[in-house]
mmCIF file of C-alpha atoms and ligand atoms in Angstrom:
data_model
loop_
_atom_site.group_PDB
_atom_site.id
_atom_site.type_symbol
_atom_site.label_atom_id
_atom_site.label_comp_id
_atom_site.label_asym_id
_atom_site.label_seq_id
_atom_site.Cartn_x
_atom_site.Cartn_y
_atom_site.Cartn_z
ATOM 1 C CA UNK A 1 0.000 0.000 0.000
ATOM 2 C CA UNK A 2 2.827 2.467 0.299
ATOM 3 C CA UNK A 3 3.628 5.008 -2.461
ATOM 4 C CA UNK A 4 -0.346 5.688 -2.703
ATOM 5 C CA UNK A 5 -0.901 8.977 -4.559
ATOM 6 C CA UNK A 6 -3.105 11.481 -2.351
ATOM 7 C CA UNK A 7 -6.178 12.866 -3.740
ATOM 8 C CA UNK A 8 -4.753 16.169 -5.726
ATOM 9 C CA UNK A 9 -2.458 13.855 -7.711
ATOM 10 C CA UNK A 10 -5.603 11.284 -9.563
ATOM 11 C CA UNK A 11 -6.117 11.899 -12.620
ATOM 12 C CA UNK A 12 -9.983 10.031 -12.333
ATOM 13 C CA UNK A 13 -12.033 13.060 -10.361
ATOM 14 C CA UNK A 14 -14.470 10.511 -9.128
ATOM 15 C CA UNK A 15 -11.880 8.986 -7.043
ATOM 16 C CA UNK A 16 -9.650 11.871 -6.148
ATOM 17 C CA UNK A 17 -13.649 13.217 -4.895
ATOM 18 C CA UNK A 18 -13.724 10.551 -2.768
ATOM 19 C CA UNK A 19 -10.130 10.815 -1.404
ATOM 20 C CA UNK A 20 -10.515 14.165 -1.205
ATOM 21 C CA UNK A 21 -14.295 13.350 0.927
ATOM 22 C CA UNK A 22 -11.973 10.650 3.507
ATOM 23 C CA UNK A 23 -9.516 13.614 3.942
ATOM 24 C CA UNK A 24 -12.315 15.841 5.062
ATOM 25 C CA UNK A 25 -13.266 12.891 8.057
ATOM 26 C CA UNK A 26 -11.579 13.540 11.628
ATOM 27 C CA UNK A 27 -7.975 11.486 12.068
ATOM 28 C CA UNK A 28 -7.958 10.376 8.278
ATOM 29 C CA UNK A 29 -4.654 11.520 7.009
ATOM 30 C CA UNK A 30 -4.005 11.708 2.987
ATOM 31 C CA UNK A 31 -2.148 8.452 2.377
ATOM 32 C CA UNK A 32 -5.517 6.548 4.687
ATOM 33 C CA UNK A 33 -7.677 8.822 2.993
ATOM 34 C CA UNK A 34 -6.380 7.204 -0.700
ATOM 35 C CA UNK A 35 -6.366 4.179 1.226
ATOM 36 C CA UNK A 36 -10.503 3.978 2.145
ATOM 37 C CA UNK A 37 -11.183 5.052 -1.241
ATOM 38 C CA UNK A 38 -9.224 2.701 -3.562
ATOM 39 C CA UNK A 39 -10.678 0.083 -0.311
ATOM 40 C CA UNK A 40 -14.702 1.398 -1.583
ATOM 41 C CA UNK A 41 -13.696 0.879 -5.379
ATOM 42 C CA UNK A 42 -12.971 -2.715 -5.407
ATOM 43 C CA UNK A 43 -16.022 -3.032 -2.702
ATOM 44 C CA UNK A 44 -18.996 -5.106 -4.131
ATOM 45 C CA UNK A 45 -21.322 -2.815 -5.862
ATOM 46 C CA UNK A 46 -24.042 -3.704 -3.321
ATOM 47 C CA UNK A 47 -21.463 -3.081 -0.176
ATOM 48 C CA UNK A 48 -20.548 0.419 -1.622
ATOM 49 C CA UNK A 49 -24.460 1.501 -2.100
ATOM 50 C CA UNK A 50 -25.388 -0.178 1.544
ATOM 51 C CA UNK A 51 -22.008 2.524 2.874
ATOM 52 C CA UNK A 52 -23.384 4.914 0.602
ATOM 53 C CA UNK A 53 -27.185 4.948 1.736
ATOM 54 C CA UNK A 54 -25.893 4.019 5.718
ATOM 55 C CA UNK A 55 -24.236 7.696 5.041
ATOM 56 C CA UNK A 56 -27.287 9.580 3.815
ATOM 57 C CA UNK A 57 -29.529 7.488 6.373
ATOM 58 C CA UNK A 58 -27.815 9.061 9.354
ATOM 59 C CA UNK A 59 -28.579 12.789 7.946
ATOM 60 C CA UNK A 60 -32.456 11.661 6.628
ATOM 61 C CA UNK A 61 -33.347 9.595 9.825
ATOM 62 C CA UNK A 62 -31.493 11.149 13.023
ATOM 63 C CA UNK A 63 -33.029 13.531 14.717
ATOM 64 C CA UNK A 64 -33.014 14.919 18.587
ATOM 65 C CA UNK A 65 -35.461 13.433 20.893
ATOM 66 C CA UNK A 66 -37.877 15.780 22.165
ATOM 67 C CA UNK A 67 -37.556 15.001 25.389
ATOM 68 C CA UNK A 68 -33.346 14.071 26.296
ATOM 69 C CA UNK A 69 -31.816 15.682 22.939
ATOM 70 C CA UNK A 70 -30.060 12.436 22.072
ATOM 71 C CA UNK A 71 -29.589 11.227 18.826
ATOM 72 C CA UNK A 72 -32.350 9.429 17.677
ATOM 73 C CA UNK A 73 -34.648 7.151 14.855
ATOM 74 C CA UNK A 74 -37.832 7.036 17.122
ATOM 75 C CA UNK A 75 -39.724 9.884 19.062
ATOM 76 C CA UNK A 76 -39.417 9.586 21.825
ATOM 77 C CA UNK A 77 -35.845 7.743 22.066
ATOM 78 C CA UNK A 78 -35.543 3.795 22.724
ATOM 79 C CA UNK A 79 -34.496 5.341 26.999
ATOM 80 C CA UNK A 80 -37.327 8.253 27.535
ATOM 81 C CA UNK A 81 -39.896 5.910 25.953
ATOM 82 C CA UNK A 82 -38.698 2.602 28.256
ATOM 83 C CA UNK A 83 -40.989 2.387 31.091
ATOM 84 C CA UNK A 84 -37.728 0.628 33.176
ATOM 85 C CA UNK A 85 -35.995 3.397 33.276
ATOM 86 C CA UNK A 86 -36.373 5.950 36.388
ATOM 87 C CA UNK A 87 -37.553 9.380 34.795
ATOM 88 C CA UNK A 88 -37.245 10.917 38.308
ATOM 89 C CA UNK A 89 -33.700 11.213 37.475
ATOM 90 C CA UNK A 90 -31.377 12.992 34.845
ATOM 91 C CA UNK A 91 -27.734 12.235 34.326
ATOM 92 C CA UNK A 92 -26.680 15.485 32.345
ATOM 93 C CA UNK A 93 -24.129 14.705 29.688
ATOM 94 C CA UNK A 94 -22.281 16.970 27.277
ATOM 95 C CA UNK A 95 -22.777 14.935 24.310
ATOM 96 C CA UNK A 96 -24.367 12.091 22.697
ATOM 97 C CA UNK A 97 -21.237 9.510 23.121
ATOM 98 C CA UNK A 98 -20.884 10.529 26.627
ATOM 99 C CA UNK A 99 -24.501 9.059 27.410
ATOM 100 C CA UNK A 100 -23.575 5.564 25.244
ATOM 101 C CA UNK A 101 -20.338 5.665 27.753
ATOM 102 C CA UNK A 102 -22.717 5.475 30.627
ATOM 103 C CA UNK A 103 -24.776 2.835 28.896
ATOM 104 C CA UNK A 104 -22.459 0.564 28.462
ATOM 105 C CA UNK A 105 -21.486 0.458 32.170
ATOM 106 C CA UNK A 106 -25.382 -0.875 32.428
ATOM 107 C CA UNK A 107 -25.157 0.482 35.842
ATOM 108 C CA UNK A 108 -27.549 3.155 35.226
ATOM 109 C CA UNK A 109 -31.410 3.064 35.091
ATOM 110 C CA UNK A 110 -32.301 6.840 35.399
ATOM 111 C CA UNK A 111 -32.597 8.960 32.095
ATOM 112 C CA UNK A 112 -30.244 11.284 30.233
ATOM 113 C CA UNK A 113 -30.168 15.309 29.101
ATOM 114 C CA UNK A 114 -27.677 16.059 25.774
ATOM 115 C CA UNK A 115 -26.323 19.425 26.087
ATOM 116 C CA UNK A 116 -25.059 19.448 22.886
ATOM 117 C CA UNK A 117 -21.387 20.915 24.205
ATOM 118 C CA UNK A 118 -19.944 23.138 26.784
ATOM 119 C CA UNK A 119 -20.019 26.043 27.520
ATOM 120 C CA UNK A 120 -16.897 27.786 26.466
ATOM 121 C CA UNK A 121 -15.980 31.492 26.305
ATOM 122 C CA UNK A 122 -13.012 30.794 24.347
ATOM 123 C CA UNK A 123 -14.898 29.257 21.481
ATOM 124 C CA UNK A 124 -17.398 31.362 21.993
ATOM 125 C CA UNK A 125 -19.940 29.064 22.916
ATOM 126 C CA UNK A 126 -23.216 30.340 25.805
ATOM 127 C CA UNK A 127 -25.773 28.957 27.545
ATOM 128 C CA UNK A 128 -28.410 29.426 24.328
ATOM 129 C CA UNK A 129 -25.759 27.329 22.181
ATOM 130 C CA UNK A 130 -26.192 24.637 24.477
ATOM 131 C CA UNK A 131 -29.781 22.167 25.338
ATOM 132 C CA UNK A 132 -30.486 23.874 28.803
ATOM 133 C CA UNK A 133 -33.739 26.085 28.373
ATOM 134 C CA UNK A 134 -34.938 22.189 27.296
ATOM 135 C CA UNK A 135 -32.997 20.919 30.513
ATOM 136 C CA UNK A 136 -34.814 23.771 32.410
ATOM 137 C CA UNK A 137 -38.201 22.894 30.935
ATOM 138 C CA UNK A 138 -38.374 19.267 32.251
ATOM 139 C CA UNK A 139 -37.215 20.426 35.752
ATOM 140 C CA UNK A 140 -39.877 22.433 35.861
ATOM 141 C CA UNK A 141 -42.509 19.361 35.585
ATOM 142 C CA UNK A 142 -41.460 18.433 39.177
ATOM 143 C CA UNK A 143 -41.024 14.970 38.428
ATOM 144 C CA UNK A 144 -37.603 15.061 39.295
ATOM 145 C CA UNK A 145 -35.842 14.380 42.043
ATOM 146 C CA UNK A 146 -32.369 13.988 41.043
ATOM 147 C CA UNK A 147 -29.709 16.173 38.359
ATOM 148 C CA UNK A 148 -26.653 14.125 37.696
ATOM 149 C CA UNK A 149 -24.233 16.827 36.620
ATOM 150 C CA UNK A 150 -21.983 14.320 34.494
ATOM 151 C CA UNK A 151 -20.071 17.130 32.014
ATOM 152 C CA UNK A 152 -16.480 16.432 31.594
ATOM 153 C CA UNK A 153 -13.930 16.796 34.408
ATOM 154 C CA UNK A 154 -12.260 19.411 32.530
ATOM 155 C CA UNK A 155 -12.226 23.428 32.181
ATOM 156 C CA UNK A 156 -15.249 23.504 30.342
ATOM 157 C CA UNK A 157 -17.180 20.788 31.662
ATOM 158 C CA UNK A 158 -16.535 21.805 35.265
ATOM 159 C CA UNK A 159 -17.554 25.556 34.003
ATOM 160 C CA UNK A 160 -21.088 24.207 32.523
ATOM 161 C CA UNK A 161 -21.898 22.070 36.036
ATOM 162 C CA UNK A 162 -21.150 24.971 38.131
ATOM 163 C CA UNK A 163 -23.360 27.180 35.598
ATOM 164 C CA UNK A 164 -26.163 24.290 36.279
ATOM 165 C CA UNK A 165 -25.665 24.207 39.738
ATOM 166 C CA UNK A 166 -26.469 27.839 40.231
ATOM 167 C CA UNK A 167 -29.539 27.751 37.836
ATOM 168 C CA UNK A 168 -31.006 24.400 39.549
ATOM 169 C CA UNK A 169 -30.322 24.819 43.105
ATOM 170 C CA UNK A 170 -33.199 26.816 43.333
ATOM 171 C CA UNK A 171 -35.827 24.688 42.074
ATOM 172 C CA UNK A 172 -35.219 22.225 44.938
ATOM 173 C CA UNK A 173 -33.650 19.386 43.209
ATOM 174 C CA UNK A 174 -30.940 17.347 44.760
ATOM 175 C CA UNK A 175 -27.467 17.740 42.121
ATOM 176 C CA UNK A 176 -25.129 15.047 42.480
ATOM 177 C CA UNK A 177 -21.792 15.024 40.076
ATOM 178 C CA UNK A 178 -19.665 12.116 38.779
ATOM 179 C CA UNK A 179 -17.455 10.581 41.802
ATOM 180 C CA UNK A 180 -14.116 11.660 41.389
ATOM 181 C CA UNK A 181 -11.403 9.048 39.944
ATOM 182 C CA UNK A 182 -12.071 9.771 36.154
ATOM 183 C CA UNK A 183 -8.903 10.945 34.749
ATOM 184 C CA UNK A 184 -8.627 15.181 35.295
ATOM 185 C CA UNK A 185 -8.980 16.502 31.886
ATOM 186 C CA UNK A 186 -9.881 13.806 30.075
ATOM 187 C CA UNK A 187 -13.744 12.583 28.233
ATOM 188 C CA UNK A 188 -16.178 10.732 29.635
ATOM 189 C CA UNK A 189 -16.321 9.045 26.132
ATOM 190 C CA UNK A 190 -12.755 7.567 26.832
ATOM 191 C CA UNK A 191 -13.023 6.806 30.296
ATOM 192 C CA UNK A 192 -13.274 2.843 30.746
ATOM 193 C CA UNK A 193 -16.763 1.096 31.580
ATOM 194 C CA UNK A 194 -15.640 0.104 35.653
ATOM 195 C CA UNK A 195 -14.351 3.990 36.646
ATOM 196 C CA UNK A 196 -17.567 4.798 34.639
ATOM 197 C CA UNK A 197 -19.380 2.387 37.124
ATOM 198 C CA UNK A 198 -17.650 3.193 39.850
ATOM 199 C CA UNK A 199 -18.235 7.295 39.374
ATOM 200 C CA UNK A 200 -21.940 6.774 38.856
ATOM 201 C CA UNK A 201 -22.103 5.127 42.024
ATOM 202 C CA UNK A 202 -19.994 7.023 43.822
ATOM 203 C CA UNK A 203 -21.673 10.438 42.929
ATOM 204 C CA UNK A 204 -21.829 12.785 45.530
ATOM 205 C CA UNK A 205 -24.628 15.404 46.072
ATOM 206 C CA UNK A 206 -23.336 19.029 45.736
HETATM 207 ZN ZN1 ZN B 1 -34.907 10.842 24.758
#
C-alpha cells in the first residue's frame, strides 16, 4: 500500500472526490484517505451503495429526541420511551457519546439530558448554544428528584456544572456530580466502563 498517490495527484475526479471526501473525516490523514477510497472501489457494488445509503440514512433519519436531545430514529428515544428506566432522574451529559459511555457500564437506570457541548468562552460558545432552556423545561414538571451533573472533568465541563448548579439549586432538586477518579482533563467518552461504574455510584450530592 505504500507510495499511494493522495487525492490532488488522480487523474480520475471521481476517485480523487472521494479521497478528497476521507480527507475531510476527523484522524484520516491523505495516504488513509487514498487508502478507504481505492478500499470502496474494489467493494462489491451492493457493499458500496449499503455505505453509501448508511451515510445519507444518518442525515435523513437522526433527529433529537424531544424530550433528552439524544440522537435518535424514534420519538421519543428507545431510553425516555422505556418504562424501566427511572424518569425521576437525569444524568446530564455533554454529548451524545458521553450518554452511550454510561450505557455501556449498564449500571444506570435513570434517564439522560444532551447538552449538545460546553459552555466555552473561548470558542465562543453560551448557555443558548447549548440544550439547557430544554434541561430547564423538564425540571420544571417536578417529576424530578435527582440532576446528575456528568459534564467532563475538565475546564469547560466543570464551568457548565457549576453554571447548572447555580440555575437548579433553586428549584429544589438534589445535584449530584460524577465521583471523582475519572482521569482530570480527560472525556467521559474515553473513560473505561468500571471507573464509569464506579463514578456513577460514587456520585456525591453538591
Ligand atoms: Zn430521549
Amino acid at each position: 500500500m505504500k507510495g499511494l498517490p493522495t487525492g490532488s495527484e488522480f487523474t480520475a475526479e471521481p476517485l480523487s472526490r472521494l479521497v478528497d471526501e476521507f480527507h475531510k473525516l476527523p484522524g484520516i490523514g491523505p495516504k488513509m484517505a487514498a487508502r478507504l477510497a481505492y478500499h470502496v472501489l474494489r467493494l462489491p457494488e451492493a457493499e458500496a451503495r449499503s455505505l453509501a445509503e448508511a451515510i445519507i440514512a444518518v442525515k435523513e433519519k437522526i433527529v433529537l429526541c424531544p424530550i433528552c436531545q439524544n440522537l435518535t430514529d424514534v420519538t421519543p428515544c428507545a431510553i425516555c420511551r422505556n418504562p424501566e428506566r427511572d424518569q425521576g432522574i437525569i444524568c446530564v451529559v455533554e454529548e451524545p457519546l458521553d450518554l452511550l459511555a454510561l450505557e455501556r457500564t449498564g449500571q444506570y437506570r435513570g434517564v439522560y439530558h444532551v447538552l449538545h457541548g460546553a459552555l466555552s468562552p473561548m470558542e465562543g460558545i453560551g448557555p443558548e448554544d447549548l440544550k439547557i432552556k430544554e434541561l430547564l423545561e423538564r425540571l420544571k414538571s417536578g417529576q424530578v428528584r435527582e440532576v446528575i451533573l456528568a459534564t467532563n472533568p475538565n475546564l469547560e465541563g466543570e464551568a457548565t456544572a457549576m453554571y447548572l448548579q447555580r440555575l437548579i439549586s433553586p428549584l429544589g432538586i438534589k445535584i449530584t456530580s460524577l465521583a471523582r477518579g475519572l482521569p482530570v482533563g480527560a472525556d467521559l467518552e474515553y473513560a473505561d466502563e468500571v471507573t464509569l461504574s464506579r463514578a456513577i455510584e460514587g456520585r456525591r450530592e453538591l
